[in-house]
Each structure stands twice: as C-alpha cells, then as structure tokens.
C-alpha cells in the first residue's frame, strides 16, 4: 500500500511542478503554449490538428486557468 501512495504522491508532485512551470512562462500546460493538440498514434494514421481544449486554442495560461477554475 505504501508503494502505491508514494507513486501517487510522486505523480501529483510532477504534475504540480509542470503546472507551476507553465504558469511562470504564461503558457497552457496542456498544449505547452502551442494552441493546438495533435494526436498521431501510429505512423500510418495522421489525425487532424485540433484547438487545445484546455485553453480554447490561445495557448495562454490565463485562458487555461479560467477554463479549469484555477485561481491566478
């Protein structure tokens, strides 16, 4: 049980560190500030590029925080 708790705590810390880093830079944590997200599972399937659902395609941290209910 302690192993699962330590893995969970490590993952939560990693996610928070990423979010804080992106907040400092002013970029969306989901798309790294690009404004779009593309998912290509294999080299044979090329999907369309879609606006990032986290920031609505702007790439800004402020928009991501507003969409996700985060306080700045």
Short mmCIF file of N, CA and C in Angstrom, two decimals:
data_model
loop_
_atom_site.label_atom_id
_atom_site.label_comp_id
_atom_site.label_asym_id
_atom_site.label_seq_id
_atom_site.Cartn_x
_atom_site.Cartn_y
_atom_site.Cartn_z
N UNK A 1 0.82 -1.18 0.00
CA UNK A 1 0.00 0.00 0.00
C UNK A 1 0.87 1.25 0.00
N UNK A 2 1.97 1.22 0.69
CA UNK A 2 2.87 2.37 0.74
C UNK A 2 3.49 2.67 -0.61
N UNK A 3 3.71 1.64 -1.41
CA UNK A 3 4.29 1.83 -2.74
C UNK A 3 3.33 2.63 -3.62
N UNK A 4 2.05 2.28 -3.59
CA UNK A 4 1.07 2.99 -4.40
C UNK A 4 0.92 4.43 -3.95
N UNK A 5 0.95 4.66 -2.65
CA UNK A 5 0.86 6.02 -2.13
C UNK A 5 2.06 6.85 -2.55
N UNK A 6 3.24 6.27 -2.53
CA UNK A 6 4.44 7.02 -2.91
C UNK A 6 4.44 7.32 -4.41
N UNK A 7 3.97 6.39 -5.23
CA UNK A 7 3.87 6.63 -6.67
C UNK A 7 2.85 7.73 -6.95
N UNK A 8 1.72 7.67 -6.26
CA UNK A 8 0.69 8.68 -6.43
C UNK A 8 1.20 10.06 -6.01
N UNK A 9 1.91 10.13 -4.90
CA UNK A 9 2.47 11.41 -4.44
C UNK A 9 3.51 11.93 -5.42
N UNK A 10 4.35 11.05 -5.95
CA UNK A 10 5.36 11.47 -6.93
C UNK A 10 4.69 12.04 -8.17
N UNK A 11 3.63 11.38 -8.65
CA UNK A 11 2.94 11.84 -9.85
C UNK A 11 2.26 13.18 -9.61
N UNK A 12 1.64 13.35 -8.46
CA UNK A 12 0.99 14.63 -8.13
C UNK A 12 2.01 15.75 -8.06
N UNK A 13 3.16 15.48 -7.49
CA UNK A 13 4.23 16.48 -7.41
C UNK A 13 4.75 16.83 -8.80
N UNK A 14 4.89 15.83 -9.66
CA UNK A 14 5.36 16.06 -11.02
C UNK A 14 4.37 16.92 -11.80
N UNK A 15 3.09 16.64 -11.67
CA UNK A 15 2.06 17.42 -12.37
C UNK A 15 2.04 18.86 -11.87
N UNK A 16 2.13 19.04 -10.56
CA UNK A 16 2.12 20.39 -9.99
C UNK A 16 3.36 21.18 -10.42
N UNK A 17 4.49 20.52 -10.50
CA UNK A 17 5.72 21.18 -10.95
C UNK A 17 5.58 21.63 -12.40
N UNK A 18 4.98 20.80 -13.24
CA UNK A 18 4.76 21.16 -14.64
C UNK A 18 3.81 22.34 -14.76
N UNK A 19 2.71 22.31 -13.97
CA UNK A 19 1.74 23.40 -14.00
C UNK A 19 2.38 24.72 -13.55
N UNK A 20 3.19 24.67 -12.48
CA UNK A 20 3.85 25.87 -11.97
C UNK A 20 4.85 26.41 -13.00
N UNK A 21 5.54 25.52 -13.68
CA UNK A 21 6.49 25.94 -14.71
C UNK A 21 5.78 26.63 -15.87
N UNK A 22 4.67 26.07 -16.29
CA UNK A 22 3.90 26.66 -17.38
C UNK A 22 3.26 27.99 -16.95
N UNK A 23 2.84 28.08 -15.69
CA UNK A 23 2.27 29.34 -15.18
C UNK A 23 3.33 30.43 -15.21
N UNK A 24 4.54 30.09 -14.83
CA UNK A 24 5.64 31.05 -14.82
C UNK A 24 5.93 31.57 -16.23
N UNK A 25 5.82 30.70 -17.21
CA UNK A 25 6.07 31.08 -18.60
C UNK A 25 4.85 31.70 -19.27
N UNK A 26 3.67 31.54 -18.65
CA UNK A 26 2.44 32.07 -19.22
C UNK A 26 1.86 31.21 -20.34
N UNK A 27 2.20 29.92 -20.33
CA UNK A 27 1.76 29.00 -21.38
C UNK A 27 0.78 27.97 -20.85
N UNK A 28 -0.07 27.48 -21.73
CA UNK A 28 -1.04 26.45 -21.38
C UNK A 28 -0.30 25.15 -21.05
N UNK A 29 -0.59 24.53 -19.89
CA UNK A 29 0.07 23.27 -19.54
C UNK A 29 -0.34 22.09 -20.42
N UNK A 30 -1.50 22.15 -21.04
CA UNK A 30 -1.97 21.03 -21.85
C UNK A 30 -1.27 20.96 -23.20
N UNK A 31 -1.12 22.10 -23.85
CA UNK A 31 -0.54 22.11 -25.21
C UNK A 31 0.85 22.76 -25.26
N UNK A 32 1.40 23.08 -24.10
CA UNK A 32 2.71 23.73 -24.00
C UNK A 32 2.75 25.07 -24.74
N UNK A 33 1.59 25.74 -24.81
CA UNK A 33 1.53 27.07 -25.41
C UNK A 33 1.38 27.10 -26.91
N UNK A 34 1.22 25.94 -27.54
CA UNK A 34 1.09 25.91 -29.00
C UNK A 34 -0.30 26.32 -29.46
N UNK A 35 -1.33 26.06 -28.64
CA UNK A 35 -2.69 26.40 -29.01
C UNK A 35 -3.41 25.29 -29.74
N UNK A 36 -2.74 24.21 -30.03
CA UNK A 36 -3.37 23.08 -30.71
C UNK A 36 -2.81 21.79 -30.13
N UNK A 37 -3.53 20.75 -30.33
CA UNK A 37 -3.04 19.44 -29.92
C UNK A 37 -3.26 18.48 -31.07
N UNK A 38 -2.27 17.71 -31.35
CA UNK A 38 -2.41 16.70 -32.40
C UNK A 38 -2.07 15.35 -31.79
N UNK A 39 -2.79 14.37 -32.21
CA UNK A 39 -2.58 13.02 -31.70
C UNK A 39 -2.35 12.11 -32.88
N UNK A 40 -1.17 11.53 -32.94
CA UNK A 40 -0.84 10.60 -34.01
C UNK A 40 -0.40 9.29 -33.35
N UNK A 41 -1.32 8.33 -33.24
CA UNK A 41 -0.98 7.10 -32.54
C UNK A 41 0.01 6.21 -33.28
N UNK A 42 -0.01 6.23 -34.61
CA UNK A 42 0.93 5.42 -35.38
C UNK A 42 1.43 6.24 -36.55
N UNK A 43 2.43 5.76 -37.19
CA UNK A 43 2.95 6.48 -38.35
C UNK A 43 2.04 6.35 -39.57
N UNK A 44 1.09 5.43 -39.52
CA UNK A 44 0.20 5.22 -40.65
C UNK A 44 -1.10 6.00 -40.55
N UNK A 45 -1.36 6.56 -39.39
CA UNK A 45 -2.60 7.30 -39.19
C UNK A 45 -2.24 8.74 -38.84
N UNK A 46 -2.66 9.67 -39.65
CA UNK A 46 -2.40 11.07 -39.38
C UNK A 46 -3.72 11.76 -39.08
N UNK A 47 -3.86 12.23 -37.87
CA UNK A 47 -5.11 12.87 -37.49
C UNK A 47 -5.02 14.38 -37.73
N UNK A 48 -6.16 15.01 -37.70
CA UNK A 48 -6.22 16.45 -37.86
C UNK A 48 -5.67 17.14 -36.62
N UNK A 49 -5.26 18.37 -36.80
CA UNK A 49 -4.82 19.19 -35.68
C UNK A 49 -6.04 19.93 -35.16
N UNK A 50 -6.26 19.85 -33.86
CA UNK A 50 -7.42 20.47 -33.24
C UNK A 50 -6.97 21.53 -32.25
N UNK A 51 -7.84 22.54 -32.03
CA UNK A 51 -7.56 23.53 -31.00
C UNK A 51 -7.48 22.83 -29.65
N UNK A 52 -6.61 23.31 -28.82
CA UNK A 52 -6.43 22.73 -27.49
C UNK A 52 -7.71 22.95 -26.68
N UNK A 53 -8.28 21.89 -26.11
CA UNK A 53 -9.50 22.06 -25.32
C UNK A 53 -9.24 22.74 -23.97
N UNK A 54 -8.01 22.74 -23.52
CA UNK A 54 -7.70 23.36 -22.23
C UNK A 54 -7.68 24.87 -22.27
N UNK A 55 -7.19 25.44 -23.36
CA UNK A 55 -7.06 26.90 -23.46
C UNK A 55 -7.89 27.47 -24.60
N UNK A 56 -8.66 26.64 -25.25
CA UNK A 56 -9.52 27.06 -26.37
C UNK A 56 -8.71 27.57 -27.57
N UNK A 57 -7.51 27.08 -27.71
CA UNK A 57 -6.70 27.41 -28.87
C UNK A 57 -5.84 28.65 -28.75
N UNK A 58 -5.80 29.30 -27.58
CA UNK A 58 -4.99 30.51 -27.44
C UNK A 58 -3.56 30.22 -27.02
N UNK A 59 -3.35 29.16 -26.25
CA UNK A 59 -2.02 28.83 -25.77
C UNK A 59 -1.61 29.59 -24.53
N UNK A 60 -2.50 30.41 -23.97
CA UNK A 60 -2.19 31.23 -22.81
C UNK A 60 -2.59 30.55 -21.50
N UNK A 61 -1.76 30.74 -20.49
CA UNK A 61 -2.06 30.15 -19.18
C UNK A 61 -3.31 30.76 -18.58
N UNK A 62 -3.52 32.05 -18.76
CA UNK A 62 -4.69 32.73 -18.18
C UNK A 62 -5.99 32.11 -18.70
N UNK A 63 -6.04 31.80 -19.97
CA UNK A 63 -7.23 31.17 -20.54
C UNK A 63 -7.39 29.74 -20.02
N UNK A 64 -6.29 29.02 -19.88
CA UNK A 64 -6.34 27.68 -19.33
C UNK A 64 -6.85 27.70 -17.89
N UNK A 65 -6.37 28.66 -17.09
CA UNK A 65 -6.78 28.76 -15.71
C UNK A 65 -8.27 29.10 -15.61
N UNK A 66 -8.76 29.97 -16.48
CA UNK A 66 -10.18 30.33 -16.48
C UNK A 66 -11.04 29.14 -16.86
N UNK A 67 -10.60 28.35 -17.83
CA UNK A 67 -11.37 27.20 -18.28
C UNK A 67 -11.38 26.08 -17.22
N UNK A 68 -10.32 25.98 -16.43
CA UNK A 68 -10.19 24.89 -15.46
C UNK A 68 -10.48 25.32 -14.03
N UNK A 69 -10.93 26.54 -13.83
CA UNK A 69 -11.29 27.00 -12.50
C UNK A 69 -10.11 27.22 -11.56
N UNK A 70 -8.94 27.47 -12.11
CA UNK A 70 -7.75 27.73 -11.30
C UNK A 70 -7.71 29.21 -10.93
N UNK A 71 -7.22 29.51 -9.74
CA UNK A 71 -7.05 30.91 -9.36
C UNK A 71 -5.64 31.34 -9.66
N UNK A 72 -5.53 32.54 -10.16
CA UNK A 72 -4.21 33.07 -10.50
C UNK A 72 -3.69 33.95 -9.39
#
